[in-house]
Amino acid sequence: MKELLRRKRDGAQWTEAEIVQFVEGVTNGDVTDAQCAAFLMAACINDLTVDETASLTLAMMRNGTRLERGISSRLAVDKHSTGGVGDKVSLLLSPLAIACGLAVPMISGRGLGHTGGTVDKLESVLGLKMALSMDESKQLLREHHGFMSAATAEIAPADRRLYSLRDATGTVENVGLITASILSKKMCEGLDGLVMDVKVGKGAFMKTLDEAQRLGTSIASVAKAAGLPCTVVYTSMDTPLGQSVGNWVEMVEAEEALASYEHADPRLRRVTECLVTEMLLLANVATTETAAHAMVRSAWTSGAAHREFHAMISRQGGDWEGTLRDAQRKTVSHEVVAESSGVITVDPMAVALAVMSAGGGRLRDGDTIDPYVGVRFVLQSGDSVKPGDALAVVSGSSVEGATELQNALKRAIQIGDPKNIMPDIIDLTRPE
Ligand code: URA
């Protein structure tokens, strides 16, 4: 290992066999934390080639448990987002895609950094079981074409160990390491196709389109090398997506959006429709973009996706009505009003940090989350206001928490001149 690390330090490329040996050592403990950290730093300084990234991805994926392809009678396609603020797309997309004839084995993560996690949102529903065993996941996939679960320690265990060391050694932001980390876990779902939503902007990990495209290109190349058809969509994260940020409030927004297409937030609708359309195209469920888009629209407006949303929650033990009652009983809400006139700009990072420090996210590993902490926007970036207009409603489980969030929100919503807003869908690349 010392000799291998010396070569990596000096910029040499590792062979596939060497990467397999390294990943095995990371998984079984033969490679020490110091050696893992040395590899991570060398990979950040010298970068990994596409071949190395592909070998690392496959080795990490193979070193744990995974679902095989073909468990459902339908093609299995999933979407992965690089993370944003108010990004509740997965909650709508999964029932929509299933209603359109796909299988969606959805293994999700918890909040990472300032970004919210699908698992935390789903766990705000009382009784909803996210810690599914492989057998339970397989049964749901076979019988109902989908499940929603949290990643377990058995899935890509080497990534779990490397990820926590990346966090501690300042080596998170490397395109090759991010690619291998994301794809090794997604490829454990036994997928026939993957749509990657690479978020760009102030509330995303990738702040510029250039950085986002470097990551998107790396993911597309490695997916291709691994034989996984992958479409990459670049979407804007300069402002929160949709009308809410928080765990339970985002569940409620997703449910209400599926219940009424007309009342759903237009940006959330556009991004969701685009991503599900790409999933259908990848699986050849529809052959043209127009036909795929029409299928998605029909699954939404007919109520089929809304019914699937509730069916998925009930199948995994969730009590929707009970949570609505519990939230009503336990939450305190305050309004945030405009104090001047102008056009508003909502800073996604400031909103995310405000929600997190009010208890809606984890500041440290192991922190518990208050599911009812959240923000519901009345107005959004680009809207004009005058003094006294309601901007947002904040909620929390205590008067102090809600007041703290109300003050932080006032700072996160700036009122002034209009700013340029990026288009929702910036670019996309389909597999050749
Ligand atoms: N999400 C992951 O799972 N891994 C990364 O490295 C970044 C985002």
Coordinates of C-alpha atoms and ligand atoms in Angstrom, one line a residue:
M1 CA 0.0 0.0 0.0
K2 CA 2.9 2.4 0.8
E3 CA 4.4 1.9 -2.6
L4 CA 1.0 2.3 -4.3
L5 CA 0.5 5.6 -2.4
R6 CA 3.9 6.8 -3.3
R7 CA 3.1 6.3 -7.0
K8 CA -0.2 8.1 -6.6
R9 CA 1.5 10.9 -4.8
D10 CA 3.8 11.3 -7.9
G11 CA 0.9 11.4 -10.3
A12 CA 0.9 7.8 -11.6
Q13 CA -2.3 6.1 -12.7
W14 CA -3.5 3.1 -10.8
T15 CA -4.6 -0.1 -12.6
E16 CA -8.0 -1.6 -12.2
A17 CA -6.5 -4.4 -10.1
E18 CA -4.7 -1.9 -7.8
I19 CA -8.0 0.0 -7.3
V20 CA -9.9 -3.2 -6.5
Q21 CA -7.1 -4.1 -4.0
F22 CA -7.4 -0.6 -2.4
V23 CA -11.2 -0.7 -2.1
E24 CA -11.1 -4.2 -0.6
G25 CA -8.7 -2.9 2.0
V26 CA -10.9 0.1 2.7
T27 CA -13.9 -2.2 3.2
N28 CA -12.2 -4.8 5.4
G29 CA -10.1 -2.4 7.4
D30 CA -6.6 -3.5 6.0
V31 CA -6.1 0.0 4.7
T32 CA -5.7 2.4 7.6
D33 CA -7.4 5.8 8.0
A34 CA -4.1 7.5 7.3
Q35 CA -3.6 5.6 4.1
C36 CA -7.2 6.4 2.9
A37 CA -6.6 10.1 3.7
A38 CA -3.3 10.0 1.7
F39 CA -5.1 8.5 -1.3
L40 CA -7.9 11.1 -1.1
M41 CA -5.5 14.0 -0.9
A42 CA -3.4 12.6 -3.8
A43 CA -6.6 12.1 -5.9
C44 CA -7.6 15.7 -5.2
I45 CA -4.2 17.1 -6.1
N46 CA -3.5 14.9 -9.2
D47 CA -7.1 14.1 -10.2
L48 CA -8.4 10.7 -11.2
T49 CA -8.6 9.7 -14.8
V50 CA -12.0 8.5 -16.2
D51 CA -10.7 4.9 -16.2
E52 CA -9.6 5.2 -12.6
T53 CA -12.9 6.8 -11.6
A54 CA -14.8 4.0 -13.4
S55 CA -12.7 1.3 -11.6
L56 CA -13.2 3.0 -8.3
T57 CA -17.0 3.3 -8.8
L58 CA -17.4 -0.4 -9.8
A59 CA -15.1 -1.7 -7.1
M60 CA -17.1 0.4 -4.4
M61 CA -20.4 -0.8 -5.8
R62 CA -19.3 -4.5 -5.9
N63 CA -18.0 -4.5 -2.4
G64 CA -21.4 -4.4 -0.8
T65 CA -24.9 -5.6 -1.1
R66 CA -27.0 -4.5 -4.1
L67 CA -30.1 -5.2 -6.0
E68 CA -29.8 -7.1 -9.3
R69 CA -31.4 -5.9 -12.4
G70 CA -34.8 -7.3 -13.5
I71 CA -36.5 -7.6 -10.1
S72 CA -39.6 -5.7 -11.4
S73 CA -41.1 -6.7 -14.7
R74 CA -40.6 -3.1 -15.8
L75 CA -37.4 -1.2 -16.6
A76 CA -35.9 0.4 -13.6
V77 CA -34.9 4.1 -13.9
D78 CA -34.0 6.5 -11.1
K79 CA -33.0 10.2 -10.8
H80 CA -30.3 11.6 -8.6
S81 CA -29.8 15.2 -7.7
T82 CA -26.5 16.7 -6.6
G83 CA -28.4 18.5 -3.9
G84 CA -30.2 21.8 -3.4
V85 CA -32.5 23.9 -1.3
G86 CA -36.2 23.0 -1.4
D87 CA -35.5 20.2 -3.8
K88 CA -38.5 18.0 -3.3
V89 CA -38.5 16.7 -6.9
S90 CA -37.9 13.0 -5.9
L91 CA -41.1 13.0 -3.9
L92 CA -43.2 13.9 -7.0
L93 CA -41.0 12.1 -9.6
S94 CA -41.1 8.6 -8.1
P95 CA -45.0 8.3 -8.1
L96 CA -45.2 10.0 -11.5
A97 CA -42.6 7.7 -13.1
I98 CA -44.3 4.6 -11.6
A99 CA -47.7 5.9 -12.8
C100 CA -46.2 6.2 -16.3
G101 CA -45.0 2.5 -16.3
L102 CA -41.5 2.6 -14.9
A103 CA -40.0 0.9 -11.8
V104 CA -38.2 3.3 -9.4
P105 CA -36.0 1.7 -6.8
M106 CA -35.2 4.8 -4.8
I107 CA -32.4 4.6 -2.2
S108 CA -31.9 8.1 -0.9
G109 CA -29.6 10.0 1.4
R110 CA -30.0 12.3 4.3
G111 CA -29.3 16.0 4.3
L112 CA -25.7 16.7 3.2
G113 CA -24.1 20.0 4.2
H114 CA -26.7 22.7 3.8
T115 CA -28.8 20.6 1.4
G116 CA -32.0 18.8 2.4
G117 CA -32.2 15.0 2.1
T118 CA -35.2 13.0 0.8
V119 CA -34.9 10.5 3.7
D120 CA -35.3 13.2 6.3
K121 CA -38.3 14.6 4.4
L122 CA -40.0 11.2 4.2
E123 CA -39.2 10.4 7.8
S124 CA -41.3 13.4 8.8
V125 CA -44.4 11.2 8.0
L126 CA -45.3 9.4 11.2
G127 CA -44.7 5.6 11.0
L128 CA -43.1 5.7 7.5
K129 CA -40.4 3.0 7.5
M130 CA -37.3 4.0 5.6
A131 CA -34.9 1.4 7.0
L132 CA -35.9 -1.4 4.6
S133 CA -34.1 -4.7 4.4
M134 CA -33.0 -5.8 0.9
D135 CA -35.7 -8.5 1.0
E136 CA -38.4 -5.9 1.8
S137 CA -37.1 -3.6 -1.0
K138 CA -37.1 -6.4 -3.5
Q139 CA -40.7 -7.4 -2.5
L140 CA -41.9 -3.9 -3.0
L141 CA -40.1 -3.6 -6.3
R142 CA -41.5 -6.9 -7.5
E143 CA -45.1 -6.3 -6.5
H144 CA -45.4 -2.5 -6.7
H145 CA -42.5 -1.4 -8.9
G146 CA -41.0 1.0 -6.4
F147 CA -39.9 1.7 -2.8
M148 CA -38.3 4.5 -0.9
S149 CA -35.5 3.6 1.4
A150 CA -32.4 5.0 3.2
A151 CA -29.0 3.7 2.2
T152 CA -27.8 1.1 4.7
A153 CA -24.3 0.4 5.9
E154 CA -24.1 -2.6 3.6
I155 CA -24.5 -0.5 0.4
A156 CA -21.1 0.6 -1.0
P157 CA -19.4 0.4 2.5
A158 CA -16.1 1.7 1.1
D159 CA -17.9 5.0 0.1
R160 CA -19.3 5.4 3.6
R161 CA -15.8 5.2 5.1
L162 CA -14.1 7.3 2.4
Y163 CA -16.9 9.9 2.6
S164 CA -16.5 10.6 6.3
L165 CA -12.7 10.9 5.8
R166 CA -13.3 13.3 2.9
D167 CA -15.4 15.4 5.1
A168 CA -12.6 15.4 7.8
T169 CA -9.7 16.1 5.3
G170 CA -11.1 18.8 3.0
T171 CA -11.3 16.4 0.0
V172 CA -15.1 16.5 -0.7
E173 CA -14.9 18.8 -3.7
N174 CA -13.2 16.6 -6.3
V175 CA -15.0 15.6 -9.4
G176 CA -13.7 12.1 -9.6
L177 CA -14.4 11.3 -6.0
I178 CA -17.9 12.8 -6.1
T179 CA -18.6 10.8 -9.3
A180 CA -17.5 7.5 -7.8
S181 CA -19.4 8.3 -4.5
I182 CA -22.7 9.0 -6.3
L183 CA -22.6 6.4 -8.9
S184 CA -21.3 3.5 -6.7
K185 CA -24.5 3.9 -4.6
K186 CA -26.9 4.5 -7.5
M187 CA -25.6 1.5 -9.3
C188 CA -26.6 -0.7 -6.4
E189 CA -30.2 -0.1 -7.3
G190 CA -30.0 -2.5 -10.3
L191 CA -30.8 0.3 -12.8
D192 CA -31.5 0.2 -16.5
G193 CA -31.1 4.0 -16.7
L194 CA -30.2 7.1 -14.6
V195 CA -31.1 10.7 -14.9
M196 CA -28.7 13.0 -13.1
D197 CA -30.0 16.4 -12.0
V198 CA -26.8 18.5 -11.6
K199 CA -27.8 21.7 -9.7
V200 CA -26.1 24.9 -10.5
G201 CA -26.1 28.2 -8.5
K202 CA -25.9 29.8 -5.1
G203 CA -27.7 27.1 -3.3
A204 CA -25.8 24.2 -5.0
F205 CA -22.4 22.6 -4.4
M206 CA -21.5 23.6 -8.0
K207 CA -21.8 27.4 -8.2
T208 CA -21.1 27.9 -11.9
L209 CA -22.2 26.1 -15.1
D210 CA -18.6 25.4 -15.9
E211 CA -18.0 23.5 -12.6
A212 CA -21.4 21.7 -13.0
Q213 CA -20.5 20.6 -16.5
R214 CA -17.2 19.1 -15.4
L215 CA -19.1 17.0 -12.9
G216 CA -21.9 16.2 -15.3
T217 CA -19.4 15.1 -18.0
S218 CA -17.5 12.9 -15.5
I219 CA -20.7 11.2 -14.4
A220 CA -21.8 10.6 -18.0
S221 CA -18.4 9.2 -19.0
V222 CA -18.2 6.8 -16.0
A223 CA -21.8 5.7 -16.4
K224 CA -21.1 5.0 -20.1
A225 CA -18.0 3.0 -19.2
A226 CA -20.1 1.0 -16.7
G227 CA -22.8 0.4 -19.3
L228 CA -25.4 2.5 -17.5
P229 CA -27.4 4.8 -19.9
C230 CA -27.4 8.2 -18.2
T231 CA -28.9 11.6 -19.1
V232 CA -27.5 14.7 -17.4
V233 CA -29.8 17.7 -16.8
Y234 CA -28.4 21.0 -15.5
T235 CA -31.0 22.9 -13.4
S236 CA -30.9 26.2 -11.6
M237 CA -30.4 26.4 -7.8
D238 CA -30.1 30.2 -7.5
T239 CA -33.3 30.3 -5.5
P240 CA -35.1 27.6 -3.5
L241 CA -37.1 25.2 -5.7
G242 CA -40.8 25.5 -5.1
Q243 CA -42.7 27.2 -2.3
S244 CA -41.2 25.5 0.8
V245 CA -38.0 24.6 2.6
G246 CA -38.0 22.2 5.5
N247 CA -38.9 18.5 6.0
W248 CA -42.7 18.2 6.6
V249 CA -43.5 21.4 4.8
E250 CA -41.8 20.0 1.7
M251 CA -43.8 16.7 2.0
V252 CA -47.0 18.8 2.2
E253 CA -46.0 20.9 -0.9
A254 CA -45.2 17.7 -2.9
E255 CA -48.6 16.2 -1.9
E256 CA -50.6 19.3 -2.8
A257 CA -48.7 19.7 -6.0
L258 CA -49.6 16.2 -7.1
A259 CA -53.2 16.8 -6.1
S260 CA -53.5 19.9 -8.3
Y261 CA -51.3 20.5 -11.3
E262 CA -52.7 24.0 -11.7
H263 CA -51.8 25.1 -8.2
A264 CA -48.3 23.5 -8.2
D265 CA -45.3 25.8 -8.2
P266 CA -44.5 26.4 -11.9
R267 CA -40.7 26.0 -11.5
L268 CA -41.2 22.8 -9.5
R269 CA -43.6 21.6 -12.2
R270 CA -41.1 22.3 -15.1
V271 CA -38.1 20.7 -13.4
T272 CA -40.1 17.6 -12.4
E273 CA -41.8 17.2 -15.8
C274 CA -38.4 17.5 -17.5
L275 CA -36.7 14.9 -15.4
V276 CA -39.5 12.3 -15.6
T277 CA -39.7 12.9 -19.4
E278 CA -36.0 12.1 -19.6
M279 CA -36.6 8.9 -17.5
L280 CA -39.3 7.7 -19.9
L281 CA -37.1 8.4 -22.9
L282 CA -34.1 6.5 -21.4
A283 CA -36.4 3.5 -20.9
N284 CA -38.0 3.9 -24.3
V285 CA -41.4 3.9 -22.7
A286 CA -42.0 6.8 -25.1
T287 CA -39.9 7.4 -28.3
T288 CA -40.3 11.2 -28.6
E289 CA -40.0 14.0 -26.1
T290 CA -43.5 15.2 -27.0
A291 CA -45.0 11.8 -26.3
A292 CA -43.1 11.3 -23.1
H293 CA -44.0 14.7 -21.8
A294 CA -47.7 14.1 -22.6
M295 CA -47.6 10.8 -20.6
V296 CA -46.1 12.7 -17.6
R297 CA -48.7 15.4 -17.8
S298 CA -51.5 12.9 -18.0
A299 CA -50.3 10.9 -15.0
W300 CA -50.2 14.2 -13.1
T301 CA -53.5 15.8 -14.1
S302 CA -55.5 12.5 -14.0
G303 CA -54.6 12.0 -10.3
A304 CA -52.8 8.7 -11.0
A305 CA -49.5 10.0 -9.5
H306 CA -51.3 11.5 -6.5
R307 CA -52.9 8.1 -5.8
E308 CA -49.5 6.4 -6.2
F309 CA -47.9 8.9 -3.8
H310 CA -50.4 7.9 -1.0
A311 CA -50.2 4.2 -1.9
M312 CA -46.4 4.3 -1.5
I313 CA -46.6 6.0 1.8
S314 CA -49.2 3.6 3.2
R315 CA -47.3 0.5 1.9
Q316 CA -44.3 1.6 4.0
G317 CA -46.5 2.3 7.1
G318 CA -46.8 6.1 6.9
D319 CA -49.8 7.8 8.5
W320 CA -50.5 10.9 6.4
E321 CA -53.6 12.1 8.1
G322 CA -52.2 11.4 11.5
T323 CA -49.1 13.5 10.7
L324 CA -51.3 16.4 9.4
R325 CA -53.1 16.4 12.8
D326 CA -49.9 16.1 14.7
A327 CA -48.2 19.0 12.8
Q328 CA -51.3 21.2 13.4
R329 CA -51.2 20.5 17.1
K330 CA -47.5 21.0 17.6
T331 CA -46.5 23.9 15.3
V332 CA -46.3 27.6 15.9
S333 CA -46.3 29.8 12.9
H334 CA -45.2 33.4 12.2
E335 CA -45.5 35.6 9.2
V336 CA -42.5 37.4 7.6
V337 CA -43.6 40.7 6.1
A338 CA -41.9 43.1 3.7
E339 CA -40.6 46.3 5.3
S340 CA -39.9 48.2 2.0
S341 CA -40.9 48.0 -1.6
G342 CA -39.0 46.5 -4.6
V343 CA -38.3 43.1 -6.2
I344 CA -37.4 40.3 -3.9
T345 CA -34.4 38.0 -4.1
V346 CA -34.4 34.9 -1.9
D347 CA -30.9 33.7 -1.0
P348 CA -31.1 29.8 -1.0
M349 CA -28.0 29.3 1.2
A350 CA -29.2 31.8 3.8
V351 CA -32.7 30.1 3.9
A352 CA -31.1 26.6 4.2
L353 CA -28.8 27.7 7.0
A354 CA -31.7 29.4 8.8
V355 CA -33.8 26.3 8.7
M356 CA -30.9 24.1 9.7
S357 CA -30.0 26.2 12.8
A358 CA -33.6 26.4 13.8
G359 CA -33.5 22.5 14.1
G360 CA -34.8 21.6 10.6
G361 CA -31.4 20.0 9.7
R362 CA -28.3 18.6 11.3
L363 CA -25.4 20.9 12.3
R364 CA -23.5 17.9 13.5
D365 CA -23.6 14.2 12.7
G366 CA -26.2 12.5 14.9
D367 CA -28.2 15.7 15.7
T368 CA -32.0 15.0 15.8
I369 CA -34.2 16.9 13.4
D370 CA -37.4 18.8 14.2
P371 CA -39.5 17.7 11.2
Y372 CA -41.9 20.6 11.6
V373 CA -39.4 23.4 11.3
G374 CA -39.8 25.0 7.9
V375 CA -40.6 28.0 5.6
R376 CA -43.5 28.3 3.2
F377 CA -42.9 31.2 0.8
V378 CA -45.9 33.4 -0.2
L379 CA -43.8 35.3 -2.7
Q380 CA -40.6 34.3 -4.5
S381 CA -37.5 35.7 -6.2
G382 CA -38.6 38.1 -9.0
D383 CA -41.9 39.1 -7.3
S384 CA -42.6 42.8 -6.5
V385 CA -43.6 43.8 -3.0
K386 CA -44.7 46.8 -1.0
P387 CA -44.4 47.3 2.8
G388 CA -46.7 45.0 4.8
D389 CA -47.0 42.3 2.1
A390 CA -46.6 38.8 3.4
L391 CA -43.4 37.2 2.1
A392 CA -43.3 33.9 3.9
V393 CA -44.7 31.9 6.8
V394 CA -42.2 30.2 9.1
S395 CA -43.1 27.3 11.5
G396 CA -41.4 25.4 14.3
S397 CA -42.3 23.4 17.3
S398 CA -41.5 26.3 19.8
V399 CA -42.3 30.0 19.9
E400 CA -38.5 30.7 20.3
G401 CA -37.6 28.5 17.3
A402 CA -40.2 30.1 15.1
T403 CA -39.2 33.6 16.2
E404 CA -35.5 32.9 15.5
L405 CA -36.4 31.5 12.0
Q406 CA -38.6 34.6 11.4
N407 CA -35.6 36.9 12.0
A408 CA -33.2 34.9 10.0
L409 CA -35.7 34.8 7.1
K410 CA -35.9 38.6 7.0
R411 CA -32.2 38.6 6.3
A412 CA -32.4 35.9 3.7
I413 CA -35.0 37.7 1.6
Q414 CA -33.5 40.9 0.1
I415 CA -35.7 43.6 -1.4
G416 CA -34.2 45.8 -4.1
D417 CA -33.7 45.9 -7.8
P418 CA -34.5 42.9 -10.0
K419 CA -31.7 40.4 -10.4
N420 CA -31.1 38.1 -13.3
I421 CA -32.6 34.7 -12.7
M422 CA -31.3 31.7 -14.5
P423 CA -33.7 29.6 -16.6
D424 CA -35.0 26.5 -14.7
I425 CA -33.6 24.0 -17.1
I426 CA -30.2 25.2 -18.3
D427 CA -28.9 22.4 -20.4
L428 CA -29.1 18.6 -20.9
T429 CA -27.0 15.9 -22.5
R430 CA -28.5 12.5 -23.5
P431 CA -26.5 9.3 -23.9
E432 CA -25.2 8.8 -27.5
Ligands
URA1 N1 -23.4 13.0 -2.8 C1 -22.7 11.8 -2.5 O1 -23.3 10.8 -2.3 N2 -21.3 11.8 -2.6 C2 -20.6 13.0 -2.8 O2 -19.4 12.9 -2.9 C3 -21.4 14.2 -3.1 C4 -22.7 14.1 -3.1

